[in-house]
Structure formats: C-alpha cells, structure tokens
CSV table of C-alpha atoms in Angstrom, one decimal:
chain,number,residue,atom,x,y,z
Q,1,UNK,CA,0.0,0.0,0.0
Q,2,UNK,CA,1.3,3.4,-0.9
Q,3,UNK,CA,1.8,6.2,1.7
Q,4,UNK,CA,-1.7,7.6,1.6
Q,5,UNK,CA,-3.7,4.5,0.4
Q,6,UNK,CA,-4.6,3.5,-3.1
Q,7,UNK,CA,-6.7,5.7,-5.4
Q,8,UNK,CA,-9.4,4.0,-7.5
Q,9,UNK,CA,-9.5,5.4,-11.1
Q,10,UNK,CA,-11.5,4.5,-14.2
Q,11,UNK,CA,-9.6,2.8,-17.1
Q,12,UNK,CA,-9.3,4.9,-20.3
Q,13,UNK,CA,-10.7,2.2,-22.6
Q,14,UNK,CA,-10.8,4.4,-25.8
Q,15,UNK,CA,-7.1,5.3,-25.6
Q,16,UNK,CA,-6.1,1.7,-25.1
Q,17,UNK,CA,-8.2,0.6,-28.0
Q,18,UNK,CA,-6.6,3.2,-30.3
Q,19,UNK,CA,-3.1,2.2,-29.3
Q,20,UNK,CA,-3.8,-1.5,-30.0
Q,21,UNK,CA,-5.3,-0.7,-33.4
Q,22,UNK,CA,-2.2,1.2,-34.4
Q,23,UNK,CA,0.1,-1.6,-33.3
Q,24,UNK,CA,-1.8,-4.1,-35.4
Q,25,UNK,CA,-1.6,-2.0,-38.5
Q,26,UNK,CA,2.2,-1.5,-38.0
Q,27,UNK,CA,2.9,-5.2,-37.8
Q,28,UNK,CA,0.3,-6.5,-40.4
Q,29,UNK,CA,1.9,-9.0,-42.8
Q,30,UNK,CA,5.3,-9.0,-41.1
Q,31,UNK,CA,4.8,-12.3,-39.4
Q,32,UNK,CA,5.4,-10.8,-36.0
Q,33,UNK,CA,3.2,-10.3,-33.0
Q,34,UNK,CA,2.8,-6.7,-31.8
Q,35,UNK,CA,4.9,-5.6,-28.8
Q,36,UNK,CA,2.9,-5.8,-25.6
Q,37,UNK,CA,1.4,-2.4,-24.8
Q,38,UNK,CA,2.8,-0.9,-21.6
Q,39,UNK,CA,0.2,0.0,-18.9
Q,40,UNK,CA,-0.6,3.7,-18.5
Q,41,UNK,CA,1.0,5.3,-15.5
Q,42,UNK,CA,-1.2,5.3,-12.4
Q,43,UNK,CA,-3.1,8.4,-11.7
Q,44,UNK,CA,-1.5,10.6,-9.0
Q,45,UNK,CA,-3.0,10.3,-5.6
Q,46,UNK,CA,-4.7,13.6,-4.6
Q,47,UNK,CA,-2.9,15.7,-2.1
Q,48,UNK,CA,-4.0,15.2,1.5
Q,49,UNK,CA,-6.9,17.5,2.5
Q,50,UNK,CA,-6.9,20.0,5.3
Q,51,UNK,CA,-8.7,17.4,7.3
Q,52,UNK,CA,-5.8,15.0,7.0
Q,53,UNK,CA,-3.4,17.7,8.1
Q,54,UNK,CA,-5.6,18.5,11.1
Q,55,UNK,CA,-5.8,14.8,12.0
Q,56,UNK,CA,-2.0,14.6,12.0
Q,57,UNK,CA,-1.8,17.7,14.2
Q,58,UNK,CA,-4.3,16.1,16.6
Q,59,UNK,CA,-2.1,13.0,16.6
Q,60,UNK,CA,0.9,15.1,17.6
Q,61,UNK,CA,-1.1,16.5,20.5
Q,62,UNK,CA,-2.2,13.0,21.5
Q,63,UNK,CA,1.4,11.7,21.3
Q,64,UNK,CA,2.5,14.6,23.6
Q,65,UNK,CA,0.0,13.4,26.2
Q,66,UNK,CA,1.5,9.9,26.4
Q,67,UNK,CA,3.0,8.7,29.7
Q,68,UNK,CA,5.9,6.4,29.6
Q,69,UNK,CA,5.4,3.5,32.0
Q,70,UNK,CA,7.5,0.4,32.8
Q,71,UNK,CA,5.4,-1.6,30.4
Q,72,UNK,CA,4.6,0.8,27.5
Q,73,UNK,CA,2.6,3.9,26.8
Q,74,UNK,CA,-0.5,5.1,28.6
Q,75,UNK,CA,-2.7,8.1,27.7
Q,76,UNK,CA,-4.4,10.4,30.1
Q,77,UNK,CA,-3.3,12.0,33.4
Q,78,UNK,CA,-2.2,9.5,36.0
Q,79,UNK,CA,-4.9,9.5,38.7
Q,80,UNK,CA,-5.2,7.6,41.9
Q,81,UNK,CA,-7.8,4.8,41.9
Q,82,UNK,CA,-11.1,5.9,43.4
Q,83,UNK,CA,-11.9,4.5,46.9
Q,84,UNK,CA,-13.6,1.2,46.2
Q,85,UNK,CA,-16.2,-0.6,48.3
Q,86,UNK,CA,-14.8,-3.8,50.0
Q,87,UNK,CA,-16.6,-6.1,47.5
Q,88,UNK,CA,-14.7,-4.6,44.5
Q,89,UNK,CA,-11.1,-5.7,43.7
Q,90,UNK,CA,-8.8,-3.2,42.0
Q,91,UNK,CA,-7.5,-6.1,39.9
Q,92,UNK,CA,-10.7,-6.2,37.8
Q,93,UNK,CA,-11.1,-2.4,37.5
Q,94,UNK,CA,-9.9,-1.3,34.0
Q,95,UNK,CA,-9.1,2.1,35.3
Q,96,UNK,CA,-7.9,4.4,32.5
Q,97,UNK,CA,-7.7,1.5,30.1
Q,98,UNK,CA,-11.0,1.3,28.3
Q,99,UNK,CA,-12.2,1.8,24.7
Q,100,UNK,CA,-14.5,4.6,25.8
Q,101,UNK,CA,-12.1,7.0,27.5
Q,102,UNK,CA,-8.8,5.2,28.1
Q,103,UNK,CA,-5.7,3.8,26.5
Q,104,UNK,CA,-7.5,1.2,24.4
Q,105,UNK,CA,-9.5,3.9,22.7
Q,106,UNK,CA,-6.3,5.8,21.9
Q,107,UNK,CA,-4.7,2.6,20.6
Q,108,UNK,CA,-7.8,2.2,18.3
Q,109,UNK,CA,-7.0,5.6,16.8
Q,110,UNK,CA,-3.3,4.8,16.2
Q,111,UNK,CA,-4.4,1.6,14.4
Q,112,UNK,CA,-6.7,3.7,12.2
Q,113,UNK,CA,-3.9,6.2,11.5
Q,114,UNK,CA,-1.6,3.3,10.6
Q,115,UNK,CA,-4.1,2.0,8.1
Q,116,UNK,CA,-4.5,5.4,6.5
Q,117,UNK,CA,-0.8,6.4,6.3
Q,118,UNK,CA,1.2,3.2,6.7
Q,119,UNK,CA,3.6,5.3,8.7
Q,120,UNK,CA,5.6,3.1,11.1
Q,121,UNK,CA,5.3,5.6,14.0
Q,122,UNK,CA,1.6,5.0,14.3
Q,123,UNK,CA,1.9,1.3,14.6
Q,124,UNK,CA,4.6,1.7,17.2
Q,125,UNK,CA,2.4,3.8,19.4
Q,126,UNK,CA,-0.4,1.2,19.1
Q,127,UNK,CA,2.0,-1.6,20.0
Q,128,UNK,CA,3.4,0.2,23.0
Q,129,UNK,CA,-0.1,1.1,24.2
Q,130,UNK,CA,-1.2,-2.5,23.8
Q,131,UNK,CA,1.8,-3.6,25.9
Q,132,UNK,CA,0.4,-1.3,28.7
Q,133,UNK,CA,-2.9,-3.0,28.4
Q,134,UNK,CA,-1.4,-6.4,28.6
Q,135,UNK,CA,0.4,-5.5,31.8
Q,136,UNK,CA,-2.9,-4.9,33.6
Q,137,UNK,CA,-5.0,-8.0,32.5
Q,138,UNK,CA,-6.7,-9.8,35.4
Q,139,UNK,CA,-5.0,-13.0,36.3
Q,140,UNK,CA,-8.2,-15.1,36.2
Q,141,UNK,CA,-11.9,-14.6,35.8
Q,142,UNK,CA,-13.6,-13.1,38.8
Q,143,UNK,CA,-15.6,-15.3,41.1
Q,144,UNK,CA,-17.5,-12.5,42.7
Q,145,UNK,CA,-20.4,-11.3,40.5
Q,146,UNK,CA,-19.7,-7.7,41.6
Q,147,UNK,CA,-16.7,-7.8,39.4
Q,148,UNK,CA,-18.4,-9.0,36.2
Q,149,UNK,CA,-19.6,-5.6,35.3
Q,150,UNK,CA,-16.0,-4.6,34.5
Q,151,UNK,CA,-16.0,-6.9,31.5
Q,152,UNK,CA,-18.2,-4.9,29.2
Q,153,UNK,CA,-17.6,-3.6,25.7
Q,154,UNK,CA,-16.9,0.1,25.9
Q,155,UNK,CA,-16.0,0.4,29.6
Q,156,UNK,CA,-14.4,-3.0,30.3
Q,157,UNK,CA,-12.3,-5.9,29.4
Q,158,UNK,CA,-14.3,-7.1,26.4
Q,159,UNK,CA,-13.4,-3.9,24.5
Q,160,UNK,CA,-9.8,-4.4,25.5
Q,161,UNK,CA,-10.0,-8.0,24.2
Q,162,UNK,CA,-11.0,-6.6,20.8
Q,163,UNK,CA,-8.3,-3.9,20.9
Q,164,UNK,CA,-5.5,-6.5,21.6
Q,165,UNK,CA,-6.6,-8.6,18.7
Q,166,UNK,CA,-6.6,-5.7,16.4
Q,167,UNK,CA,-3.0,-4.9,17.4
Q,168,UNK,CA,-2.1,-8.5,16.8
Q,169,UNK,CA,-3.5,-8.4,13.3
Q,170,UNK,CA,-1.7,-5.2,12.5
Q,171,UNK,CA,1.7,-6.1,14.1
Q,172,UNK,CA,1.8,-9.9,13.9
Q,173,UNK,CA,3.0,-10.0,17.5
Q,174,UNK,CA,1.6,-13.2,19.1
Q,175,UNK,CA,1.5,-11.8,22.7
Q,176,UNK,CA,-1.4,-9.6,21.8
Q,177,UNK,CA,-3.5,-12.5,20.6
Q,178,UNK,CA,-2.5,-14.5,23.6
Q,179,UNK,CA,-3.8,-11.6,25.8
Q,180,UNK,CA,-7.0,-11.4,23.8
Q,181,UNK,CA,-7.7,-15.2,24.2
Q,182,UNK,CA,-7.0,-14.9,27.9
Q,183,UNK,CA,-9.7,-12.3,28.2
Q,184,UNK,CA,-12.1,-14.3,26.1
Q,185,UNK,CA,-11.6,-17.4,28.3
Q,186,UNK,CA,-12.4,-15.2,31.3
Q,187,UNK,CA,-15.6,-13.9,29.7
Q,188,UNK,CA,-16.6,-17.5,29.2
Q,189,UNK,CA,-15.7,-18.5,32.7
Q,190,UNK,CA,-17.6,-15.7,34.4
Q,191,UNK,CA,-20.9,-16.2,32.5
Q,192,UNK,CA,-23.8,-16.6,34.9
Q,193,UNK,CA,-26.2,-19.5,34.2
Q,194,UNK,CA,-29.9,-18.8,34.0
Q,195,UNK,CA,-31.8,-21.7,32.6
Q,196,UNK,CA,-31.3,-21.9,28.8
Q,197,UNK,CA,-29.5,-18.5,28.9
Q,198,UNK,CA,-26.5,-16.8,30.3
Q,199,UNK,CA,-25.7,-13.3,31.4
Q,200,UNK,CA,-23.0,-11.1,32.9
Q,201,UNK,CA,-24.8,-9.1,35.5
Q,202,UNK,CA,-28.3,-8.0,34.8
Q,203,UNK,CA,-27.7,-4.9,32.6
Q,204,UNK,CA,-29.3,-5.4,29.2
Q,205,UNK,CA,-27.6,-2.7,27.1
Q,206,UNK,CA,-24.7,-2.5,24.7
Q,207,UNK,CA,-22.1,-0.3,26.3
Q,208,UNK,CA,-21.7,-2.1,29.6
Q,209,UNK,CA,-24.2,-4.9,29.4
Q,210,UNK,CA,-25.2,-8.2,27.9
Q,211,UNK,CA,-25.9,-7.0,24.3
Q,212,UNK,CA,-22.3,-5.8,24.1
Q,213,UNK,CA,-21.0,-9.1,25.5
Q,214,UNK,CA,-23.0,-10.9,22.8
Q,215,UNK,CA,-21.6,-8.9,20.0
Q,216,UNK,CA,-18.0,-9.5,21.2
Q,217,UNK,CA,-18.7,-13.2,21.3
Q,218,UNK,CA,-20.0,-13.3,17.8
Q,219,UNK,CA,-17.0,-11.5,16.6
Q,220,UNK,CA,-14.7,-13.8,18.6
Q,221,UNK,CA,-16.4,-16.9,17.0
Q,222,UNK,CA,-15.3,-15.7,13.6
Q,223,UNK,CA,-11.9,-14.2,14.5
Q,224,UNK,CA,-10.7,-17.2,16.5
Q,225,UNK,CA,-12.7,-19.9,14.8
Q,226,UNK,CA,-14.2,-20.5,18.2
Q,227,UNK,CA,-17.7,-22.1,17.9
Q,228,UNK,CA,-18.0,-22.1,21.7
Q,229,UNK,CA,-18.3,-18.3,21.6
Q,230,UNK,CA,-21.2,-18.4,19.1
Q,231,UNK,CA,-22.9,-20.9,21.4
Q,232,UNK,CA,-22.4,-18.6,24.4
Q,233,UNK,CA,-23.7,-15.6,22.4
Q,234,UNK,CA,-26.8,-17.5,21.5
Q,235,UNK,CA,-27.5,-18.3,25.1
Q,236,UNK,CA,-26.9,-14.6,25.9
Q,237,UNK,CA,-29.6,-13.8,23.3
Q,238,UNK,CA,-32.0,-16.3,25.0
Q,239,UNK,CA,-31.5,-14.5,28.3
Q,240,UNK,CA,-32.3,-11.1,26.7
Q,241,UNK,CA,-35.5,-12.6,25.3
Q,242,UNK,CA,-36.7,-12.9,28.9
Q,243,UNK,CA,-35.7,-9.4,30.1
Q,244,UNK,CA,-37.9,-7.0,28.1
Q,245,UNK,CA,-41.1,-5.3,28.9
Q,246,UNK,CA,-44.1,-4.7,26.7
Q,247,UNK,CA,-44.6,-1.2,25.2
Q,248,UNK,CA,-46.8,0.4,22.5
Q,249,UNK,CA,-45.8,-1.1,19.2
Q,250,UNK,CA,-43.7,-3.9,20.6
Q,251,UNK,CA,-41.3,-4.1,23.6
Q,252,UNK,CA,-38.4,-2.4,25.3
Q,253,UNK,CA,-35.4,-3.4,27.3
Q,254,UNK,CA,-34.9,-1.3,30.5
Q,255,UNK,CA,-31.4,-0.9,31.9
Q,256,UNK,CA,-32.0,-3.8,34.3
Q,257,UNK,CA,-33.5,-4.6,37.7
Q,258,UNK,CA,-30.9,-2.6,39.6
Q,259,UNK,CA,-32.4,0.5,37.8
Q,260,UNK,CA,-35.9,-0.4,36.9
Q,261,UNK,CA,-37.0,3.1,36.2
Q,262,UNK,CA,-34.2,3.8,33.8
Q,263,UNK,CA,-35.6,3.0,30.3
Q,264,UNK,CA,-33.6,4.4,27.4
Q,265,UNK,CA,-34.8,3.5,23.9
Q,266,UNK,CA,-31.7,4.4,21.8
Q,267,UNK,CA,-28.4,2.7,21.0
Q,268,UNK,CA,-25.8,2.9,23.7
Q,269,UNK,CA,-27.9,2.2,26.8
Q,270,UNK,CA,-31.2,1.0,25.5
Q,271,UNK,CA,-33.5,-1.0,23.2
Q,272,UNK,CA,-31.8,-0.1,19.9
Q,273,UNK,CA,-28.5,-1.7,21.0
Q,274,UNK,CA,-30.2,-4.8,22.2
Q,275,UNK,CA,-32.2,-5.1,18.9
Q,276,UNK,CA,-28.9,-4.7,17.0
Q,277,UNK,CA,-27.4,-7.7,18.8
Q,278,UNK,CA,-30.6,-9.8,18.4
Q,279,UNK,CA,-30.8,-9.0,14.7
Q,280,UNK,CA,-27.1,-9.9,14.3
Q,281,UNK,CA,-27.7,-13.1,16.2
Q,282,UNK,CA,-30.6,-14.0,13.9
Q,283,UNK,CA,-28.3,-13.5,10.9
Q,284,UNK,CA,-25.9,-16.0,12.4
Q,285,UNK,CA,-28.2,-18.6,13.8
Q,286,UNK,CA,-31.4,-18.3,11.8
Q,287,UNK,CA,-33.4,-18.6,15.0
Q,288,UNK,CA,-36.7,-16.9,14.4
Q,289,UNK,CA,-37.3,-15.9,18.0
Q,290,UNK,CA,-34.3,-13.5,17.8
Q,291,UNK,CA,-35.7,-11.8,14.7
Q,292,UNK,CA,-39.2,-11.6,16.2
Q,293,UNK,CA,-37.9,-9.9,19.4
Q,294,UNK,CA,-35.7,-7.5,17.3
Q,295,UNK,CA,-38.7,-6.5,15.2
Q,296,UNK,CA,-40.8,-6.0,18.3
Q,297,UNK,CA,-38.1,-3.7,19.7
Q,298,UNK,CA,-37.9,-1.8,16.5
Q,299,UNK,CA,-41.7,-1.6,16.3
Q,300,UNK,CA,-41.8,0.2,19.6
Q,301,UNK,CA,-39.1,2.7,18.5
Q,302,UNK,CA,-40.9,3.5,15.2
Q,303,UNK,CA,-44.1,3.8,17.2
Q,304,UNK,CA,-42.7,6.5,19.5
Q,305,UNK,CA,-40.4,8.2,17.0
Q,306,UNK,CA,-41.0,11.9,16.1
Q,307,UNK,CA,-41.3,11.6,12.3
Q,308,UNK,CA,-42.8,14.9,11.1
Q,309,UNK,CA,-45.1,12.8,8.8
Q,310,UNK,CA,-42.4,10.5,7.6
Q,311,UNK,CA,-39.7,13.0,7.1
Q,312,UNK,CA,-37.5,12.4,10.2
Q,313,UNK,CA,-36.7,9.8,12.8
Q,314,UNK,CA,-35.9,11.1,16.3
Q,315,UNK,CA,-36.4,8.9,19.4
Q,316,UNK,CA,-36.6,10.6,22.8
Q,317,UNK,CA,-33.8,10.2,25.4
Q,318,UNK,CA,-35.6,8.3,28.2
Q,319,UNK,CA,-39.0,7.4,29.5
Q,320,UNK,CA,-40.7,9.6,32.1
Q,321,UNK,CA,-40.8,6.9,34.7
Q,322,UNK,CA,-40.4,7.2,38.5
Q,323,UNK,CA,-38.3,10.2,39.4
Q,324,UNK,CA,-36.8,10.4,35.9
Q,325,UNK,CA,-38.8,13.2,34.2
Q,326,UNK,CA,-38.3,15.3,31.1
Q,327,UNK,CA,-36.8,12.6,29.0
Q,328,UNK,CA,-39.6,12.3,26.5
Q,329,UNK,CA,-39.2,15.9,25.5
Q,330,UNK,CA,-35.5,15.7,24.9
Q,331,UNK,CA,-33.9,14.5,21.6
Q,332,UNK,CA,-30.2,13.9,21.2
Q,333,UNK,CA,-28.6,13.8,17.7
Q,334,UNK,CA,-25.4,11.8,18.3
Q,335,UNK,CA,-24.2,8.3,18.7
Q,336,UNK,CA,-25.3,7.5,22.3
Q,337,UNK,CA,-28.9,8.6,22.3
Q,338,UNK,CA,-29.6,9.9,18.8
Q,339,UNK,CA,-30.0,8.9,15.1
Q,340,UNK,CA,-26.3,8.4,14.6
Q,341,UNK,CA,-26.4,5.3,16.9
Q,342,UNK,CA,-30.0,4.2,16.3
Q,343,UNK,CA,-29.5,4.2,12.6
Q,344,UNK,CA,-27.1,1.3,13.2
Q,345,UNK,CA,-30.0,-0.7,14.5
Q,346,UNK,CA,-32.1,0.0,11.4
Q,347,UNK,CA,-29.2,-0.9,9.1
Q,348,UNK,CA,-28.7,-4.2,10.9
Q,349,UNK,CA,-32.4,-5.0,10.5
Q,350,UNK,CA,-32.1,-4.2,6.8
Q,351,UNK,CA,-29.2,-6.7,6.6
Q,352,UNK,CA,-31.3,-9.3,8.5
Q,353,UNK,CA,-34.5,-8.9,6.5
Q,354,UNK,CA,-33.5,-7.2,3.2
Q,355,UNK,CA,-36.6,-5.0,3.7
Q,356,UNK,CA,-36.1,-1.5,2.3
Q,357,UNK,CA,-38.2,0.2,5.0
Q,358,UNK,CA,-35.3,-0.1,7.5
Q,359,UNK,CA,-33.0,2.0,5.2
Q,360,UNK,CA,-35.8,4.5,4.9
Q,361,UNK,CA,-35.6,4.9,8.7
Q,362,UNK,CA,-31.8,5.4,8.4
Q,363,UNK,CA,-32.4,8.1,5.8
Q,364,UNK,CA,-35.0,9.8,8.0
Q,365,UNK,CA,-32.6,9.9,10.9
Q,366,UNK,CA,-29.9,11.5,8.7
Q,367,UNK,CA,-32.4,14.0,7.4
Q,368,UNK,CA,-33.4,14.9,11.0
Q,369,UNK,CA,-29.7,15.7,11.8
Q,370,UNK,CA,-29.0,17.6,8.6
Q,371,UNK,CA,-32.0,19.8,9.0
Q,372,UNK,CA,-31.6,20.4,12.7
Q,373,UNK,CA,-29.5,23.6,12.4
Q,374,UNK,CA,-26.3,22.0,13.7
Q,375,UNK,CA,-23.4,22.6,13.7
Q,376,UNK,CA,-24.0,26.3,13.5
Q,377,UNK,CA,-26.5,26.3,16.4
Q,378,UNK,CA,-26.7,24.0,19.4
Q,379,UNK,CA,-29.9,22.2,20.4
Q,380,UNK,CA,-31.0,20.9,23.8
Q,381,UNK,CA,-29.6,17.5,22.8
Q,382,UNK,CA,-26.5,18.7,20.9
Q,383,UNK,CA,-24.4,20.8,23.2
Q,384,UNK,CA,-20.8,21.9,23.4
Q,385,UNK,CA,-19.4,18.4,22.6
Q,386,UNK,CA,-17.3,17.6,19.6
Q,387,UNK,CA,-16.6,13.9,20.2
Q,388,UNK,CA,-17.6,10.5,18.8
Q,389,UNK,CA,-20.2,9.6,21.5
Q,390,UNK,CA,-22.3,12.7,21.9
Q,391,UNK,CA,-21.1,15.3,19.4
Q,392,UNK,CA,-19.7,16.4,16.1
Q,393,UNK,CA,-17.2,13.7,15.3
Q,394,UNK,CA,-19.8,11.0,15.6
Q,395,UNK,CA,-22.2,12.9,13.4
Q,396,UNK,CA,-19.4,13.5,10.8
Q,397,UNK,CA,-18.5,9.8,10.8
Q,398,UNK,CA,-22.2,8.9,10.3
Q,399,UNK,CA,-22.4,11.1,7.2
Q,400,UNK,CA,-19.2,9.7,5.8
Q,401,UNK,CA,-20.6,6.2,6.2
Q,402,UNK,CA,-23.9,7.3,4.5
Q,403,UNK,CA,-21.9,8.7,1.6
Q,404,UNK,CA,-19.9,5.4,1.3
Q,405,UNK,CA,-23.3,3.5,1.4
Q,406,UNK,CA,-25.3,5.6,-1.1
Q,407,UNK,CA,-22.8,7.7,-3.1
Q,408,UNK,CA,-24.9,10.7,-2.4
Q,409,UNK,CA,-22.6,13.7,-2.2
Q,410,UNK,CA,-25.0,15.7,0.0
Q,411,UNK,CA,-23.9,13.4,2.8
Q,412,UNK,CA,-20.3,14.1,2.1
Q,413,UNK,CA,-21.0,17.8,2.0
Q,414,UNK,CA,-22.7,17.7,5.4
Q,415,UNK,CA,-19.7,15.7,6.8
Q,416,UNK,CA,-17.4,18.5,5.5
Q,417,UNK,CA,-19.7,21.1,7.2
Q,418,UNK,CA,-19.3,19.3,10.5
Q,419,UNK,CA,-15.6,19.0,10.0
Q,420,UNK,CA,-15.1,22.7,9.2
Q,421,UNK,CA,-16.9,23.6,12.4
Q,422,UNK,CA,-14.7,21.2,14.3
Q,423,UNK,CA,-11.6,22.8,12.8
Q,424,UNK,CA,-12.9,26.2,13.8
Q,425,UNK,CA,-13.2,25.0,17.4
Q,426,UNK,CA,-9.7,23.5,17.6
Q,427,UNK,CA,-7.0,25.0,19.8
Q,428,UNK,CA,-3.3,24.9,19.1
Q,429,UNK,CA,-0.9,23.6,21.7
Q,430,UNK,CA,2.7,23.2,20.7
Q,431,UNK,CA,2.8,21.4,17.4
Q,432,UNK,CA,-0.7,19.9,17.9
Q,433,UNK,CA,-4.4,20.5,18.0
Q,434,UNK,CA,-6.8,19.8,20.8
Q,435,UNK,CA,-10.5,20.4,21.5
Q,436,UNK,CA,-11.9,21.7,24.7
Q,437,UNK,CA,-15.5,20.5,25.3
Q,438,UNK,CA,-18.2,19.6,27.9
Q,439,UNK,CA,-18.5,15.8,28.0
Q,440,UNK,CA,-21.7,16.0,30.0
Q,441,UNK,CA,-24.8,17.9,29.0
Q,442,UNK,CA,-25.8,18.5,32.6
Q,443,UNK,CA,-22.3,19.9,33.5
Q,444,UNK,CA,-21.7,22.5,30.8
Q,445,UNK,CA,-19.2,24.3,33.0
Q,446,UNK,CA,-16.9,21.2,33.2
Q,447,UNK,CA,-14.7,21.9,30.2
Q,448,UNK,CA,-11.7,19.6,29.4
Q,449,UNK,CA,-9.4,18.8,26.5
Q,450,UNK,CA,-9.9,15.0,26.4
Q,451,UNK,CA,-7.7,12.5,24.7
Q,452,UNK,CA,-9.4,9.2,23.9
Q,453,UNK,CA,-11.8,7.8,21.3
Q,454,UNK,CA,-15.3,8.3,22.4
Q,455,UNK,CA,-14.6,11.5,24.3
Q,456,UNK,CA,-11.6,13.3,22.9
Q,457,UNK,CA,-9.1,14.0,20.2
Q,458,UNK,CA,-8.4,10.4,19.2
Q,459,UNK,CA,-12.0,9.9,18.0
Q,460,UNK,CA,-12.0,13.3,16.4
Q,461,UNK,CA,-8.8,12.6,14.5
Q,462,UNK,CA,-10.1,9.2,13.4
Q,463,UNK,CA,-13.3,10.9,11.9
Q,464,UNK,CA,-11.1,13.4,10.1
Q,465,UNK,CA,-9.1,10.6,8.5
Q,466,UNK,CA,-12.3,8.9,7.4
Q,467,UNK,CA,-13.5,12.1,5.8
Q,468,UNK,CA,-10.1,12.6,4.1
Q,469,UNK,CA,-10.2,9.1,2.7
Q,470,UNK,CA,-13.7,9.6,1.3
Q,471,UNK,CA,-12.9,12.9,-0.3
Q,472,UNK,CA,-9.7,11.5,-2.0
Q,473,UNK,CA,-11.4,8.2,-2.9
Q,474,UNK,CA,-8.8,6.2,-1.1
Q,475,UNK,CA,-9.2,2.5,-0.7
Q,476,UNK,CA,-8.7,2.6,3.1
Q,477,UNK,CA,-11.1,0.6,5.2
Q,478,UNK,CA,-11.7,2.2,8.7
Q,479,UNK,CA,-11.3,0.0,11.7
Q,480,UNK,CA,-14.7,-1.2,12.6
Q,481,UNK,CA,-15.9,-2.1,16.1
Q,482,UNK,CA,-18.3,-5.0,16.6
Q,483,UNK,CA,-21.3,-2.6,16.7
Q,484,UNK,CA,-20.6,-1.0,13.3
Q,485,UNK,CA,-22.7,-2.3,10.4
Q,486,UNK,CA,-21.5,0.2,7.8
C-alpha cells in the first residue's frame, strides 16, 4: 500500500483501443506479434486534505500526552484509583484503560492512523499502548459477581480484548492474541447460568451490558474460529428474550433490575443496542425468536419516534418513569442517544431482512440531523461536545458512512460542514491541536481537552481521517468495532 492509500481510477478504454489498433496496423503481414502495450502510469494520488493535516496535528497532541510506563505507553493524566467498596477488587477495574475513555481507545486511533498512512510511528504507538494494556490484565476470571460488570464492551475488558486482537492483526505479534484469548476465556468463565440462557450481570444494554458481551462473542467466534463463543452468544440472546417489557408497538429493554425506572430507547444504553445484537444473532443462527424480538423492539421505536409525517426519525432520550422526568421531550442527535447510533440498528435490521423500509428509517434519521441547524447552532440534545459519543465527530463519521453507502454527495457535503466547524473549534498547543469540550450535557461548566476515542481528540482525529479518505477516494477501510454495520 502506498503512503496515503490506493486511489481508484477508471480505465481509459478508448485510448487503449486506439493504441492496440495502431500496433496491429504496423505489424500487419510482417509475421510478428505486436509488442505488448505498456500499462498507462497510475493516476496521481490527490494531495492530503486540510482534514488530514488536522488529524495529524491532533495525533501530535495525543502523542504529547502519552505517559511512559515500565510496560509501554498510557494516555491520560495518571490518577489515583477511586476509593472502592470492599466487595470490589482493583485487579478487575480497567481504570484508565477502556475503549471509551482510556488507553484502548487511543490505541484504536493509532491503528486507524496506521491504516491510513502506513507510517511506522503510528503502529509503534499502538503496540506500546497495547503492551500497557497487557500488563494490567486480570490473572483469572472473577468469582464475585460484583466484578463481572468490569468486562463490558466500551468500559471494560471485552473492549480491551477486541483492541488487543486488532493490534495482533496489524503487528503480527503473538503476545497480543494470547492476551485477547486470555480475556475471552475469562468472559466464558464468568458467564452466569440462567436456565437456557447466560448473562454477565443484569444490565441489558450494549455499552456495559449483555448486548455488548454478545456482539464481542459473535466477533470472537469468527476471529478465533471458536464455535463455543457463538454458542455462548446464542445463550446470551436467549436471556435477553426474557428481560424485556411490553410497550406500544412492541417491547423495550430497560437498563436492568438494579435501575428499573431507567428506560432508554436508543443505541448505547437501551433498546436499539439490544435489537442490534438480536438481529445480528438471527443472521448468524437463523433462530426466528431472535428476529421476532428484534422486530418488536424496532416496532416500539418506530411507534414513539418523532417523524414529522415520515420526514424524520428522532427517538426521545428516556421514558418519564419514576423520578426520571423530562426525557420524553429531549432529543439527542449523536451516537449515544440519537439517530447516529439508532440508525445502526435500522441498518442491521435491513441486513437481516432485506426490507427497504429499514433503510428509509436510516435516511429519515440522517435528514433529521442535517435539517436540525447544527453545527452552527446547538440544540437541547446537541451541546458543546465535539466527540464521537455525543457530538460532532460521531455525526461527521455517520455522514461519511452514508456517503460510502449511497454515493450521495450531499452526505459528504454535510460531513465537511461538520468537519469545518470542528476545525474552527480546535485550539493549538505546541505542534498539535486539541479540542476543549463539555462531555456531560448536565455539566456545561466542566470543560476539558480530552484524549481518547469516544470522548476526545483520538476519535475526532479518526473521523477526520475517514473524511479525508472519502474525499480522496482512497481504498482505506476504517477500523470497525463490533457494533458498526456500515
């Protein structure tokens, strides 16, 4: 692969045909075959865009935040462990290491940058970060169920498992696969039996809970040729079939019995993420019960969605249940609780059923974002956040994905609009760029320049690289997590 990826160009058939005809005339009657025609020189690769340059400056800032340890590299300020209750062991706490906001998320960016540039420095950073992850792996699966919650996808060891295997595939170093398999064995060992099903704690959702465990297991079944992981994912699906509640149009999955009044319908913490896993499980197993449950979950979401007579698709933040008020009047736009994430569920249902209606819902979600007034103006569900989870980078990535899916350049233009706004918010520090933002909507005064993937510069830089590749038509596949259908 060349420095900035491979450019796809059309073949100039007419010129080739004329050259061949001339050669045949020249050699006619001479008893000789024509000389083979030399291939035309490859078209030059377009120069990197301003978005690429910004991504590399963000990479410089991220690199400057690295901490050398005795094992490798870590990202983020070194903090003391929080005071833990006696039932929680620090061995199982992935403090500062996770995909969401820790070293694993930053490693994910370095791998994406390596794919895009093939520069050796980016892979080196990923390897050294992965060595830091390896040094903190639990020695064995937890026996206490209080520890099982630390094994989730975005905020736990399951996401670190995925990260280690990606570094193995990029570097060829066997120690990273060995670490990934060790974590996979621990996930199998700490599964809790429940009749025909299994679960890891009683949280249903994708970020921390059982839907995320199931997706990692389906991925592991393919990656490691490990049918036991598919069997365990299937049993996780069966447990999820028992943990929903009826709602208008179908059913929903609350957070879990520890938070019975917390009912979020969208992707990261609610029904859409569970439906995504069940639809993926149906595609793998063909078990109709999984598709039926997924369709009931989607039926509820389409029932309650704000559609403006079929133009949009916006699903509220949370149900007004118990003491949790105001959620049914609040609409997010990003990955966690908005169309960016919930569109992934609709795409997975399209892949499972081949029914065009599900892609219509994807398009309605995109239209709702594009016509909301962002990024020039904030909305109650789109605040001063520029990251992958809640803000601008996640929206930009979504529209790049939609351009790749449809070829519609309006999607690409909106992604550029989001990126231009992002660049206008960037702050220089040394040779790098950073972004100061409010991670939490309810804490707008808490402003930080964050580093990692879902909240911070790593995810922003990755989105800028994805946009650069789309604008230059580079044959560079982004690194896809297990919840990405695009």
